[in-house]
Amino acid sequence: MSEPQALRLLAETPEDLQVIAAAVQDSVVKAGSLKYEAKQRRFSLELNRFRWEAGQPNRKEGARVRSLLAFDGVLGAKTRAVTKVDPELILSLLEVTFTPAEEPPGGTVTLLFAGDGEITLDVEVLDATLLDSDYVWPTRNLPSHERRRK
């Protein structure tokens, strides 16, 4: 199998965002990399994304890539159980969803993190971008959603 290409994805519809959400599931993020720029109406986060598109790895091989996930047209951002007090705190991104407003094209983007953390973005229109860098590294720590028995 050939090496996967760097992802360059745009989302303007809820269906588009589902593709990005699948790609960023199980990404890890440092709290210090969460960035809301109110004047530019932009929310972005640098993340270390597990490369799910590379196929199902065996238990000892997988890869992560440094990526940027950004949302434009952000009118406001709220957090619950997410803090930047410790910028080195690692957050695990579980899910990204979009709920349309009663008056399209706006709505709410929700970023759900492990441990019940949540960021909600009030957006005037869905405009998301996922960009991979060239920085890729192997990992043996594969994401798992199954309960571990002790």
PDB file of C-alpha atoms in Angstrom:
ATOM      1  CA  MET A   1       0.000   0.000   0.000  1.00  0.00           C
ATOM      2  CA  SER A   2       1.378   3.447  -0.885  1.00  0.00           C
ATOM      3  CA  GLU A   3       1.961   6.166   1.683  1.00  0.00           C
ATOM      4  CA  PRO A   4      -1.210   8.266   2.267  1.00  0.00           C
ATOM      5  CA  GLN A   5      -1.132  11.839   1.032  1.00  0.00           C
ATOM      6  CA  ALA A   6      -1.438  14.809   3.389  1.00  0.00           C
ATOM      7  CA  LEU A   7      -5.085  15.753   3.864  1.00  0.00           C
ATOM      8  CA  ARG A   8      -6.361  19.141   2.710  1.00  0.00           C
ATOM      9  CA  LEU A   9     -10.087  19.154   3.483  1.00  0.00           C
ATOM     10  CA  LEU A  10     -12.745  21.879   3.456  1.00  0.00           C
ATOM     11  CA  ALA A  11     -16.213  21.631   4.990  1.00  0.00           C
ATOM     12  CA  GLU A  12     -19.156  23.808   4.017  1.00  0.00           C
ATOM     13  CA  THR A  13     -21.956  21.323   4.727  1.00  0.00           C
ATOM     14  CA  PRO A  14     -22.694  19.029   7.674  1.00  0.00           C
ATOM     15  CA  GLU A  15     -21.809  16.062   5.447  1.00  0.00           C
ATOM     16  CA  ASP A  16     -18.414  17.604   4.646  1.00  0.00           C
ATOM     17  CA  LEU A  17     -17.800  18.127   8.368  1.00  0.00           C
ATOM     18  CA  GLN A  18     -18.508  14.438   9.022  1.00  0.00           C
ATOM     19  CA  VAL A  19     -15.514  13.574   6.814  1.00  0.00           C
ATOM     20  CA  ILE A  20     -13.270  15.951   8.770  1.00  0.00           C
ATOM     21  CA  ALA A  21     -14.698  14.655  12.063  1.00  0.00           C
ATOM     22  CA  ALA A  22     -13.803  11.079  11.097  1.00  0.00           C
ATOM     23  CA  ALA A  23     -10.261  12.158  10.226  1.00  0.00           C
ATOM     24  CA  VAL A  24      -9.684  14.018  13.521  1.00  0.00           C
ATOM     25  CA  GLN A  25     -11.307  11.456  15.830  1.00  0.00           C
ATOM     26  CA  ASP A  26      -8.844  10.493  18.584  1.00  0.00           C
ATOM     27  CA  SER A  27      -6.569  13.459  17.911  1.00  0.00           C
ATOM     28  CA  VAL A  28      -4.619  14.825  20.839  1.00  0.00           C
ATOM     29  CA  VAL A  29      -4.363  18.550  21.468  1.00  0.00           C
ATOM     30  CA  LYS A  30      -2.344  20.629  23.912  1.00  0.00           C
ATOM     31  CA  ALA A  31      -4.593  23.096  25.737  1.00  0.00           C
ATOM     32  CA  GLY A  32      -2.172  25.864  24.786  1.00  0.00           C
ATOM     33  CA  SER A  33      -2.839  25.284  21.083  1.00  0.00           C
ATOM     34  CA  LEU A  34      -6.525  26.235  21.330  1.00  0.00           C
ATOM     35  CA  LYS A  35      -6.791  29.676  19.753  1.00  0.00           C
ATOM     36  CA  TYR A  36      -9.816  31.958  19.369  1.00  0.00           C
ATOM     37  CA  GLU A  37      -9.188  35.146  17.410  1.00  0.00           C
ATOM     38  CA  ALA A  38     -12.364  37.197  17.897  1.00  0.00           C
ATOM     39  CA  LYS A  39     -11.377  40.028  15.525  1.00  0.00           C
ATOM     40  CA  GLN A  40     -10.624  37.562  12.703  1.00  0.00           C
ATOM     41  CA  ARG A  41     -13.671  35.447  13.734  1.00  0.00           C
ATOM     42  CA  ARG A  42     -11.482  32.340  13.659  1.00  0.00           C
ATOM     43  CA  PHE A  43     -11.024  29.393  16.022  1.00  0.00           C
ATOM     44  CA  SER A  44      -8.123  27.033  15.405  1.00  0.00           C
ATOM     45  CA  LEU A  45      -6.292  24.208  17.089  1.00  0.00           C
ATOM     46  CA  GLU A  46      -3.098  22.364  16.299  1.00  0.00           C
ATOM     47  CA  LEU A  47      -3.527  18.668  16.809  1.00  0.00           C
ATOM     48  CA  ASN A  48      -1.699  15.387  16.484  1.00  0.00           C
ATOM     49  CA  ARG A  49      -4.047  13.369  14.329  1.00  0.00           C
ATOM     50  CA  PHE A  50      -4.074   9.591  14.077  1.00  0.00           C
ATOM     51  CA  ARG A  51      -3.964   8.671  10.364  1.00  0.00           C
ATOM     52  CA  TRP A  52      -7.117   6.570  10.110  1.00  0.00           C
ATOM     53  CA  GLU A  53      -7.048   6.872   6.300  1.00  0.00           C
ATOM     54  CA  ALA A  54      -3.847   4.797   6.219  1.00  0.00           C
ATOM     55  CA  GLY A  55      -5.964   1.695   6.797  1.00  0.00           C
ATOM     56  CA  GLN A  56      -6.383  -0.509   9.829  1.00  0.00           C
ATOM     57  CA  PRO A  57      -2.917  -0.918  11.334  1.00  0.00           C
ATOM     58  CA  ASN A  58      -1.858  -3.936  13.287  1.00  0.00           C
ATOM     59  CA  ARG A  59      -1.410  -3.571  17.037  1.00  0.00           C
ATOM     60  CA  LYS A  60       2.194  -2.389  16.763  1.00  0.00           C
ATOM     61  CA  GLU A  61       2.124   0.154  13.968  1.00  0.00           C
ATOM     62  CA  GLY A  62       0.249   3.309  13.188  1.00  0.00           C
ATOM     63  CA  ALA A  63       1.093   6.923  12.436  1.00  0.00           C
ATOM     64  CA  ARG A  64       0.217  10.393  13.625  1.00  0.00           C
ATOM     65  CA  VAL A  65       0.518  13.656  11.719  1.00  0.00           C
ATOM     66  CA  ARG A  66       0.614  17.253  12.933  1.00  0.00           C
ATOM     67  CA  SER A  67      -2.469  19.039  11.589  1.00  0.00           C
ATOM     68  CA  LEU A  68      -4.366  22.303  11.820  1.00  0.00           C
ATOM     69  CA  LEU A  69      -8.149  22.373  12.247  1.00  0.00           C
ATOM     70  CA  ALA A  70      -9.691  25.815  11.774  1.00  0.00           C
ATOM     71  CA  PHE A  71     -13.181  27.291  11.752  1.00  0.00           C
ATOM     72  CA  ASP A  72     -13.899  30.667  10.157  1.00  0.00           C
ATOM     73  CA  GLY A  73     -16.939  32.893  10.619  1.00  0.00           C
ATOM     74  CA  VAL A  74     -16.968  32.236  14.370  1.00  0.00           C
ATOM     75  CA  LEU A  75     -19.200  34.696  16.228  1.00  0.00           C
ATOM     76  CA  GLY A  76     -18.473  33.322  19.705  1.00  0.00           C
ATOM     77  CA  ALA A  77     -16.834  30.461  21.575  1.00  0.00           C
ATOM     78  CA  LYS A  78     -17.773  28.809  24.875  1.00  0.00           C
ATOM     79  CA  THR A  79     -15.994  26.118  26.853  1.00  0.00           C
ATOM     80  CA  ARG A  80     -17.094  23.571  29.437  1.00  0.00           C
ATOM     81  CA  ALA A  81     -14.507  21.593  31.418  1.00  0.00           C
ATOM     82  CA  VAL A  82     -11.719  22.816  29.096  1.00  0.00           C
ATOM     83  CA  THR A  83      -9.125  25.204  30.473  1.00  0.00           C
ATOM     84  CA  LYS A  84      -5.872  26.717  29.243  1.00  0.00           C
ATOM     85  CA  VAL A  85      -4.497  27.198  32.788  1.00  0.00           C
ATOM     86  CA  ASP A  86      -1.966  24.443  32.051  1.00  0.00           C
ATOM     87  CA  PRO A  87      -0.958  24.944  28.387  1.00  0.00           C
ATOM     88  CA  GLU A  88       0.731  21.506  28.377  1.00  0.00           C
ATOM     89  CA  LEU A  89      -2.489  19.695  29.373  1.00  0.00           C
ATOM     90  CA  ILE A  90      -3.305  17.052  26.746  1.00  0.00           C
ATOM     91  CA  LEU A  91      -6.895  16.856  25.512  1.00  0.00           C
ATOM     92  CA  SER A  92      -8.268  13.988  23.438  1.00  0.00           C
ATOM     93  CA  LEU A  93     -10.723  15.051  20.723  1.00  0.00           C
ATOM     94  CA  LEU A  94     -13.544  12.549  20.372  1.00  0.00           C
ATOM     95  CA  GLU A  95     -16.132  14.180  18.145  1.00  0.00           C
ATOM     96  CA  VAL A  96     -16.883  17.234  15.988  1.00  0.00           C
ATOM     97  CA  THR A  97     -20.514  17.997  15.116  1.00  0.00           C
ATOM     98  CA  PHE A  98     -22.591  20.760  13.544  1.00  0.00           C
ATOM     99  CA  THR A  99     -26.115  21.719  14.582  1.00  0.00           C
ATOM    100  CA  PRO A 100     -27.802  24.061  12.075  1.00  0.00           C
ATOM    101  CA  ALA A 101     -29.554  27.169  13.395  1.00  0.00           C
ATOM    102  CA  GLU A 102     -33.247  27.756  12.760  1.00  0.00           C
ATOM    103  CA  GLU A 103     -32.172  30.433  10.274  1.00  0.00           C
ATOM    104  CA  PRO A 104     -29.550  28.941   7.903  1.00  0.00           C
ATOM    105  CA  PRO A 105     -26.686  29.066   7.094  1.00  0.00           C
ATOM    106  CA  GLY A 106     -25.386  29.505  10.674  1.00  0.00           C
ATOM    107  CA  GLY A 107     -25.345  27.109  13.580  1.00  0.00           C
ATOM    108  CA  THR A 108     -23.213  25.594  16.298  1.00  0.00           C
ATOM    109  CA  VAL A 109     -20.044  23.537  15.939  1.00  0.00           C
ATOM    110  CA  THR A 110     -19.325  21.339  18.956  1.00  0.00           C
ATOM    111  CA  LEU A 111     -15.913  19.869  19.767  1.00  0.00           C
ATOM    112  CA  LEU A 112     -16.261  17.081  22.347  1.00  0.00           C
ATOM    113  CA  PHE A 113     -13.220  15.939  24.334  1.00  0.00           C
ATOM    114  CA  ALA A 114     -12.611  12.937  26.589  1.00  0.00           C
ATOM    115  CA  GLY A 115     -13.439  13.666  30.214  1.00  0.00           C
ATOM    116  CA  ASP A 116     -16.597  15.567  29.268  1.00  0.00           C
ATOM    117  CA  GLY A 117     -14.811  18.681  27.969  1.00  0.00           C
ATOM    118  CA  GLU A 118     -16.600  20.666  25.301  1.00  0.00           C
ATOM    119  CA  ILE A 119     -16.082  23.725  23.125  1.00  0.00           C
ATOM    120  CA  THR A 120     -19.054  25.214  21.282  1.00  0.00           C
ATOM    121  CA  LEU A 121     -18.596  27.658  18.436  1.00  0.00           C
ATOM    122  CA  ASP A 122     -21.438  29.880  17.271  1.00  0.00           C
ATOM    123  CA  VAL A 123     -20.802  30.224  13.511  1.00  0.00           C
ATOM    124  CA  GLU A 124     -22.434  32.434  10.913  1.00  0.00           C
ATOM    125  CA  VAL A 125     -21.803  29.722   8.312  1.00  0.00           C
ATOM    126  CA  LEU A 126     -20.072  26.335   8.378  1.00  0.00           C
ATOM    127  CA  ASP A 127     -16.520  26.934   7.147  1.00  0.00           C
ATOM    128  CA  ALA A 128     -13.977  24.395   8.418  1.00  0.00           C
ATOM    129  CA  THR A 129     -10.509  23.490   7.157  1.00  0.00           C
ATOM    130  CA  LEU A 130      -8.229  20.563   8.012  1.00  0.00           C
ATOM    131  CA  LEU A 131      -4.634  20.815   6.824  1.00  0.00           C
ATOM    132  CA  ASP A 132      -1.971  18.175   7.462  1.00  0.00           C
ATOM    133  CA  SER A 133       1.688  19.122   7.712  1.00  0.00           C
ATOM    134  CA  ASP A 134       4.591  17.025   6.452  1.00  0.00           C
ATOM    135  CA  TYR A 135       5.461  16.067  10.038  1.00  0.00           C
ATOM    136  CA  VAL A 136       4.444  12.383  10.348  1.00  0.00           C
ATOM    137  CA  TRP A 137       5.750   9.903  12.907  1.00  0.00           C
ATOM    138  CA  PRO A 138       5.094   6.267  13.779  1.00  0.00           C
ATOM    139  CA  THR A 139       3.225   5.343  16.930  1.00  0.00           C
ATOM    140  CA  ARG A 140       2.515   2.091  18.707  1.00  0.00           C
ATOM    141  CA  ASN A 141      -0.137   3.773  20.872  1.00  0.00           C
ATOM    142  CA  LEU A 142      -3.241   3.012  18.863  1.00  0.00           C
ATOM    143  CA  PRO A 143      -6.536   4.655  19.849  1.00  0.00           C
ATOM    144  CA  SER A 144      -8.963   2.229  21.467  1.00  0.00           C
ATOM    145  CA  HIS A 145     -12.554   2.759  22.536  1.00  0.00           C
ATOM    146  CA  GLU A 146     -12.926  -0.574  24.249  1.00  0.00           C
ATOM    147  CA  ARG A 147     -12.811  -0.879  28.005  1.00  0.00           C
ATOM    148  CA  ARG A 148      -9.573  -2.273  29.286  1.00  0.00           C
ATOM    149  CA  ARG A 149      -9.765  -5.009  31.868  1.00  0.00           C
ATOM    150  CA  LYS A 150      -7.368  -4.965  34.769  1.00  0.00           C
TER     151      LYS A 150
END
